[in-house]
Tab-separated table of C-alpha atoms in Angstrom:
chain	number	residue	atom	x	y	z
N	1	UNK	CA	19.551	193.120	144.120
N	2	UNK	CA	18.883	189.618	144.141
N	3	UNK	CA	15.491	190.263	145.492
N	4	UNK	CA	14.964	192.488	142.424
N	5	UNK	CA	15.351	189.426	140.366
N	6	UNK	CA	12.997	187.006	142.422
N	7	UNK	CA	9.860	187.741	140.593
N	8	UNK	CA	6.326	186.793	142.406
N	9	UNK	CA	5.521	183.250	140.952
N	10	UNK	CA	1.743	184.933	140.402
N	11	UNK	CA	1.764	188.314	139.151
N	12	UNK	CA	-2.172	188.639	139.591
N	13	UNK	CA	-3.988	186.642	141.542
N	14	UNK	CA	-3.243	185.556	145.403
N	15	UNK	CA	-2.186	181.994	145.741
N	16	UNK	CA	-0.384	182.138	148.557
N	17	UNK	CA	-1.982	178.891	149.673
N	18	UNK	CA	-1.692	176.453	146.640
N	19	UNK	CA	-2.878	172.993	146.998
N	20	UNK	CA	-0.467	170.191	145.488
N	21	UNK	CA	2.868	171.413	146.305
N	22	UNK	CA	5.727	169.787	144.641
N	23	UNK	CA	7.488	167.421	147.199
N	24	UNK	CA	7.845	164.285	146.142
N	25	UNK	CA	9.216	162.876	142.544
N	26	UNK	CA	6.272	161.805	141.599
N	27	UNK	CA	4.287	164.789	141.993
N	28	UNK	CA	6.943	166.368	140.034
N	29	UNK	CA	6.866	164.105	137.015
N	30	UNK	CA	3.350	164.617	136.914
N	31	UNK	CA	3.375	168.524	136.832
N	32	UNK	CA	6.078	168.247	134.264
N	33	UNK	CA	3.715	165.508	132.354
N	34	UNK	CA	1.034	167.885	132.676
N	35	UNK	CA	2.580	170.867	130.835
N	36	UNK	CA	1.794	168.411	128.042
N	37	UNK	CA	-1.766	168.513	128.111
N	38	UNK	CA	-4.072	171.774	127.211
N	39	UNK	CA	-6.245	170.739	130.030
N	40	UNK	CA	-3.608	170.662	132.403
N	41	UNK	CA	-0.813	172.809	131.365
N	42	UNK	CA	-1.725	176.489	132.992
N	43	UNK	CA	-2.166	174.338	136.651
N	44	UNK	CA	1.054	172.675	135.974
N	45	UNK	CA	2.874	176.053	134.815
N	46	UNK	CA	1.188	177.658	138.378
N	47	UNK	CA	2.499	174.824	140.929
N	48	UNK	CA	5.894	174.278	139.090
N	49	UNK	CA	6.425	178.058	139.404
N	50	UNK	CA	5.170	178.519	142.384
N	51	UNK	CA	7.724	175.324	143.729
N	52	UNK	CA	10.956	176.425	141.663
N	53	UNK	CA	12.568	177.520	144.786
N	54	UNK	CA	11.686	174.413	146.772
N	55	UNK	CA	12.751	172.050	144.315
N	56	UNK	CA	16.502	172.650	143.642
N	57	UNK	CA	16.828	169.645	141.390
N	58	UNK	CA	13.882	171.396	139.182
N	59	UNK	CA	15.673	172.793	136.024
N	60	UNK	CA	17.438	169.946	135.290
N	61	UNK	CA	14.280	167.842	135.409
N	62	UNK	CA	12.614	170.207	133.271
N	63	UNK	CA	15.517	170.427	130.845
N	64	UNK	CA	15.646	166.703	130.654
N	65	UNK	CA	12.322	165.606	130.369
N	66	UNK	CA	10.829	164.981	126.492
N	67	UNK	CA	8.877	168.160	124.972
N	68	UNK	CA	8.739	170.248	127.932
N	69	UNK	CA	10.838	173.389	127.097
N	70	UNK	CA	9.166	172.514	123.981
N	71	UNK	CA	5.387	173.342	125.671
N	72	UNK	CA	7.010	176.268	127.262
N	73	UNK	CA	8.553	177.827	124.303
N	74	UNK	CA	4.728	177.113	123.035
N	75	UNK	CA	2.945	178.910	125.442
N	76	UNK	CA	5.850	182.183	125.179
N	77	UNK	CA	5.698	182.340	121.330
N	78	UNK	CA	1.190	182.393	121.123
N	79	UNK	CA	1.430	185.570	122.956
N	80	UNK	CA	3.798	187.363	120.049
N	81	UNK	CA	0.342	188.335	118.284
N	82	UNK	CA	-0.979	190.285	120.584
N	83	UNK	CA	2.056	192.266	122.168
N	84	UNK	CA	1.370	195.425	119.712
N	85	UNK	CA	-2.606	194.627	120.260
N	86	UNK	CA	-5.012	196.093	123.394
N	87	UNK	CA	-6.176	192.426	123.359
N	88	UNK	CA	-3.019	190.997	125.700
N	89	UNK	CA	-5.112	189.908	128.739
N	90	UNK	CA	-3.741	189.914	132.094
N	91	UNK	CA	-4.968	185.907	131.991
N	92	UNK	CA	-2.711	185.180	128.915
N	93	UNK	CA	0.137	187.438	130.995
N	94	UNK	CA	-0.169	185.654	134.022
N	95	UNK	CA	0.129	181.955	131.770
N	96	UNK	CA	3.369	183.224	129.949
N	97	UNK	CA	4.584	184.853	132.921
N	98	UNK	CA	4.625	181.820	135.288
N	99	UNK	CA	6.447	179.910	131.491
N	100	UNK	CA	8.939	182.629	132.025
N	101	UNK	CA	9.729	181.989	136.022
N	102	UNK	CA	10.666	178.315	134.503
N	103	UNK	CA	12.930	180.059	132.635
N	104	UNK	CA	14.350	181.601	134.979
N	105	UNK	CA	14.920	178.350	137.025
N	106	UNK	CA	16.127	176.665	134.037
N	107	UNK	CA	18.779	180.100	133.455
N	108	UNK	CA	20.120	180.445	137.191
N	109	UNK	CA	21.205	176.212	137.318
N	110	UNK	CA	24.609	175.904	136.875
N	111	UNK	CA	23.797	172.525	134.991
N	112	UNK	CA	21.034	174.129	132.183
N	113	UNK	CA	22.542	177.639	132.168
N	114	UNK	CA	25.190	176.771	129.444
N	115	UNK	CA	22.301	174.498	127.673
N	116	UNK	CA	20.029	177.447	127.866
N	117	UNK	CA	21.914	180.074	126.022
N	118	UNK	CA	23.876	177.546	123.625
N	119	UNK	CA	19.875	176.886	122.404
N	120	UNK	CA	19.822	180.403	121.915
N	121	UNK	CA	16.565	180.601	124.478
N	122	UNK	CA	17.399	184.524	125.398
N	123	UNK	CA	16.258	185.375	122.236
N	124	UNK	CA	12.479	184.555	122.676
N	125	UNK	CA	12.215	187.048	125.570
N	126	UNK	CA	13.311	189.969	123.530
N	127	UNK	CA	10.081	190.802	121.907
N	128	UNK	CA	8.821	191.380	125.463
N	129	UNK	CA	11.422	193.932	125.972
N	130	UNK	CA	11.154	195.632	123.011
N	131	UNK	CA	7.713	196.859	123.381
N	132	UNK	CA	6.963	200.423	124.584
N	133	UNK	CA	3.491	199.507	125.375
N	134	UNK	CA	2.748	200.400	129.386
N	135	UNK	CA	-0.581	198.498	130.125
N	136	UNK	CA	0.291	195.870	133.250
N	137	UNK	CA	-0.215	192.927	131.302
N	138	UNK	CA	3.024	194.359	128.934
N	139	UNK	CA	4.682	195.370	131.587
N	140	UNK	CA	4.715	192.531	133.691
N	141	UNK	CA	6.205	189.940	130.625
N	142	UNK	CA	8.850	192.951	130.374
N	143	UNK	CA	10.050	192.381	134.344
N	144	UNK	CA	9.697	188.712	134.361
N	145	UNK	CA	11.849	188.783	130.705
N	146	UNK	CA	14.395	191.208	132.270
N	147	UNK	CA	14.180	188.602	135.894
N	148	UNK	CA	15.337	185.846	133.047
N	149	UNK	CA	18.141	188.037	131.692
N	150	UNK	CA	19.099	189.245	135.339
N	151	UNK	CA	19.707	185.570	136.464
N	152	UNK	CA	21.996	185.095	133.497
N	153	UNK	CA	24.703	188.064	134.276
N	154	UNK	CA	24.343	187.847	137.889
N	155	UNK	CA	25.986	184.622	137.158
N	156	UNK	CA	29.370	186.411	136.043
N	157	UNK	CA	29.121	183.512	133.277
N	158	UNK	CA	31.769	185.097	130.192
N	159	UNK	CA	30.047	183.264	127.836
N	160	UNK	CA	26.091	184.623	129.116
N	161	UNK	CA	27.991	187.875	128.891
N	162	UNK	CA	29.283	187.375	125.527
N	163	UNK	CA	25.602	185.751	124.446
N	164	UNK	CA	23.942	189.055	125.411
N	165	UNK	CA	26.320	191.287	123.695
N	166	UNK	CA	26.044	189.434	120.518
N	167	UNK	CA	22.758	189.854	120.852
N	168	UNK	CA	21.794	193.161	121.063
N	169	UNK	CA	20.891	193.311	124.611
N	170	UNK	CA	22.181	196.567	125.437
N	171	UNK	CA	18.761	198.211	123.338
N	172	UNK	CA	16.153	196.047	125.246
N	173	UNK	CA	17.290	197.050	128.293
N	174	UNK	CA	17.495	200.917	126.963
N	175	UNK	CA	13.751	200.579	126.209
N	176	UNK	CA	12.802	199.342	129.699
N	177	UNK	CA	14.708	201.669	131.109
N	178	UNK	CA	12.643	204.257	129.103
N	179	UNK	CA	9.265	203.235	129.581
N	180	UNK	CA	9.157	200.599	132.200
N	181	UNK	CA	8.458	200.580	135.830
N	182	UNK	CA	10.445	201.514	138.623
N	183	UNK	CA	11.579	197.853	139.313
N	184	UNK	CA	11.684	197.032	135.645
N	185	UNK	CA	14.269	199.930	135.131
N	186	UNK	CA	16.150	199.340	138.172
N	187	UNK	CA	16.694	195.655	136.658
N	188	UNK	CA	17.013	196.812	132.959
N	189	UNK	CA	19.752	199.689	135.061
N	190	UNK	CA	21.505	196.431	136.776
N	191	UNK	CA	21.868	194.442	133.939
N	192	UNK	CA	23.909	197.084	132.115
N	193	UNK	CA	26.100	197.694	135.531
N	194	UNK	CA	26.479	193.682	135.797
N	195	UNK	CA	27.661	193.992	131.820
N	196	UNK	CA	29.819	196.586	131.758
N	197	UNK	CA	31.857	195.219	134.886
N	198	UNK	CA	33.306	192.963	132.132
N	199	UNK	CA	36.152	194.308	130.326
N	200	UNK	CA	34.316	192.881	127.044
N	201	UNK	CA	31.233	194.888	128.141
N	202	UNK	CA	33.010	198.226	128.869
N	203	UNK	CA	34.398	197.949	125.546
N	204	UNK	CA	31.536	197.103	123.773
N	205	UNK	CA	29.868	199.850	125.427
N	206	UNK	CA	32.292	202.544	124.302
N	207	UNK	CA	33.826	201.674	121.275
N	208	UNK	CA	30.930	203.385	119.430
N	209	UNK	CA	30.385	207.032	120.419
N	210	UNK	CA	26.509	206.448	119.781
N	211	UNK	CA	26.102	203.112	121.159
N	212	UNK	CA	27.776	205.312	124.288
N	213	UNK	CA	25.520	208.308	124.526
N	214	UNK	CA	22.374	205.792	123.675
N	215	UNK	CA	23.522	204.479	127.265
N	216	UNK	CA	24.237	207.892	128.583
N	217	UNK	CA	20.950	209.373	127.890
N	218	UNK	CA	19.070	206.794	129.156
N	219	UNK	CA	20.711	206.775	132.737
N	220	UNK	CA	20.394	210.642	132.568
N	221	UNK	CA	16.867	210.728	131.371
N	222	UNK	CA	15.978	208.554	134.262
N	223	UNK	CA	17.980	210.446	136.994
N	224	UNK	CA	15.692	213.473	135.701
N	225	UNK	CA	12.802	211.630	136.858
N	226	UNK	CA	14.468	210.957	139.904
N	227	UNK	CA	14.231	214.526	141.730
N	228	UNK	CA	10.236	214.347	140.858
N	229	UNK	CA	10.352	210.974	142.400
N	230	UNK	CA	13.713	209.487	144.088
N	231	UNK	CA	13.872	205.742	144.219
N	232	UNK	CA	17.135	205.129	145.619
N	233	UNK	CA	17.442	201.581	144.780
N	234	UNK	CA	17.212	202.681	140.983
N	235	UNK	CA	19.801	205.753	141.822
N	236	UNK	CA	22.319	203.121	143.290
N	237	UNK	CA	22.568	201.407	140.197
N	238	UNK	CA	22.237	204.478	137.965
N	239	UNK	CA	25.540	205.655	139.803
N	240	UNK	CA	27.178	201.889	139.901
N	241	UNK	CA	26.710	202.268	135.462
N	242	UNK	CA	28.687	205.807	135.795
N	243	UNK	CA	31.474	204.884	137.857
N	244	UNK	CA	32.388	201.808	135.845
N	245	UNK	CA	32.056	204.061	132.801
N	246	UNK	CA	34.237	206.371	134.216
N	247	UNK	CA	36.852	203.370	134.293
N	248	UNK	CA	37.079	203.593	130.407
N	249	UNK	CA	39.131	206.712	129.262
N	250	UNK	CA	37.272	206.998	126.236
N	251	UNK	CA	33.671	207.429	128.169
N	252	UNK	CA	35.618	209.834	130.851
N	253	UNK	CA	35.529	212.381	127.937
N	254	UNK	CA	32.029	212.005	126.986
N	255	UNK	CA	30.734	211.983	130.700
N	256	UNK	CA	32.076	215.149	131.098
N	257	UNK	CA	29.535	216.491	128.729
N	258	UNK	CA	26.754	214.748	129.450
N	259	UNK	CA	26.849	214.126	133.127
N	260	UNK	CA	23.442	215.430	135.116
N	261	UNK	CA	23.551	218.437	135.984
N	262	UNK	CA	21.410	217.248	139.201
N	263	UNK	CA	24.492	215.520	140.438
N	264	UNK	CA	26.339	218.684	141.273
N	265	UNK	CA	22.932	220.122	143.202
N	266	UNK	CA	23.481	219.957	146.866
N	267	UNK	CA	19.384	219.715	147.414
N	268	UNK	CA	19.256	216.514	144.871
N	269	UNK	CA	21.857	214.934	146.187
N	270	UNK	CA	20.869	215.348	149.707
N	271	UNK	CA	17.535	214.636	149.208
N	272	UNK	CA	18.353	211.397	148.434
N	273	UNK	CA	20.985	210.124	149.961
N	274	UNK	CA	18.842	210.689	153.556
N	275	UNK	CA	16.374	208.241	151.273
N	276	UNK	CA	18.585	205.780	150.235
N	277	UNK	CA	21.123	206.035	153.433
N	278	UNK	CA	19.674	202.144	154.234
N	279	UNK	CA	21.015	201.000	150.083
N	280	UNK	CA	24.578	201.478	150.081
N	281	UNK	CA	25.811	202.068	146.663
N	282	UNK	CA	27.308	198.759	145.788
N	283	UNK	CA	26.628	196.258	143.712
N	284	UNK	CA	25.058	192.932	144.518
């Protein structure tokens, strides 16, 4: 999964050459100035994104340094406007986007990850998953938002996991799993799985019969759309979230009522196991 979660640094153009790379200080302090400056700031927000994996001592430089998640939080909020608008542009997506793979850095170091979610920085990504709207430029906020959250519970951090319940995560990632790609629902899909592993997510997960079946219909509804078109990386994670639900006693009676049918068909099942006989089901 982890390759799930590395989201392309450009989600529209090809930059696979960029000039200035990040390698010494300097240059870093002066990409990190730069996010300061309107002139400057979407170049800085493309190298710094573009370098997050080369630099390992990034996040904590960005978390450190005066006004910068500041300028970040900046350029994620001026795109609220135009979420439930036609007039998101891929330009303004691919700006916020590259914000949001800072983010990400900022959420996966083990220094700024408890920093991060004790500012309560989660919570600006949510709009993006809330929306239903399917146009690329929605969709792509909606994976790299959902990359962000991935980092944080693929950390096994209690308290990310205890952030996210308290904060309603468990209906973001029921919308993307409703209307958003393949890869955004197979990350929505393992976000739940890496959530309910936790005793504190099982429980939150079942305590309430329709906060349950809201979770149950969801995987079902998508495993529907799986014999029209199998994706077996989304299947392995649609049967990791039934087999820890089948841990708790109290979702063992509900599952067997609301189970797929297409689970019991030899053709479905066969179908895709030959197509996913390369993904073992397991998490990662």
């Amino acid at each position: 999964m982890a390759s799930d979660l590395n989201l392309p640094e450009s989600l529209y153009e090809d930059y696979s050459t960029p000039d200035l790379p990040v390698h010494g200080p300097a240059s870093v302090a002066y990409w990190i100035q730069a996010l300061q400056s309107h002139e400057t700031k979407e170049r800085a927000l493309l190298i710094l994104s573009q370098n997050k994996e080369i630099r390992k001592d990034l996040a904590p430089l960005l978390w450190n340094s005066i006004g910068t998640i500041s300028a970040l939080l900046q350029e994620i909020i001026a795109v609220y406007r135009t979420l439930s608008s036609p007039n998101l542009t891929e330009t303004a997506s691919t700006r916020v986007s590259n914000a949001l793979a800072l983010f990400q850095c900022v959420a996966s170091h083990p220094e700024t990850r408890k920093q991060f979610i004790k500012a309560k920085l989660p919570l600006y990504l949510y709009p993006f998953l809330n929306t239903k709207d399917k146009e690329k430029p929605h969709e792509y906020l909606r994976l790299t938002s959902l990359g962000v959250i991935g980092t944080l519970v693929k950390s096994e951090d209690p308290e990310a996991i205890r952030f996210l319940l308290q904060t309603e995560i468990f209906p973001c990632c029921l919308t993307s799993m409703e209307v958003g790609s393949d890869l955004s629902k197979q990350v929505a899909t393992f976000i739940i799985y890496k959530i309910l592993l936790h005793e504190e997510g099982l429980k939150y997960c079942c305590v309430l019969a329709d906060r349950f079946f809201a979770v149950a219909r969801a995987l079902a509804q998508m495993t529907e759309k799986l014999v029209e078109q199998p994706s077996p990386r989304l299947l392995k994670h649609i049967i990791c979230c039934y087999h820890r639900l089948s841990q708790s006693p109290r979702a063992c009676d509900g599952l067997r009522c609301c189970l797929p049918l297409w689970f019991g068909d030899r053709k479905f099942t066969s179908q895709l196991h030959v197509r996913s006989s390369k993904t073992p089901i397991s998490s990662s």
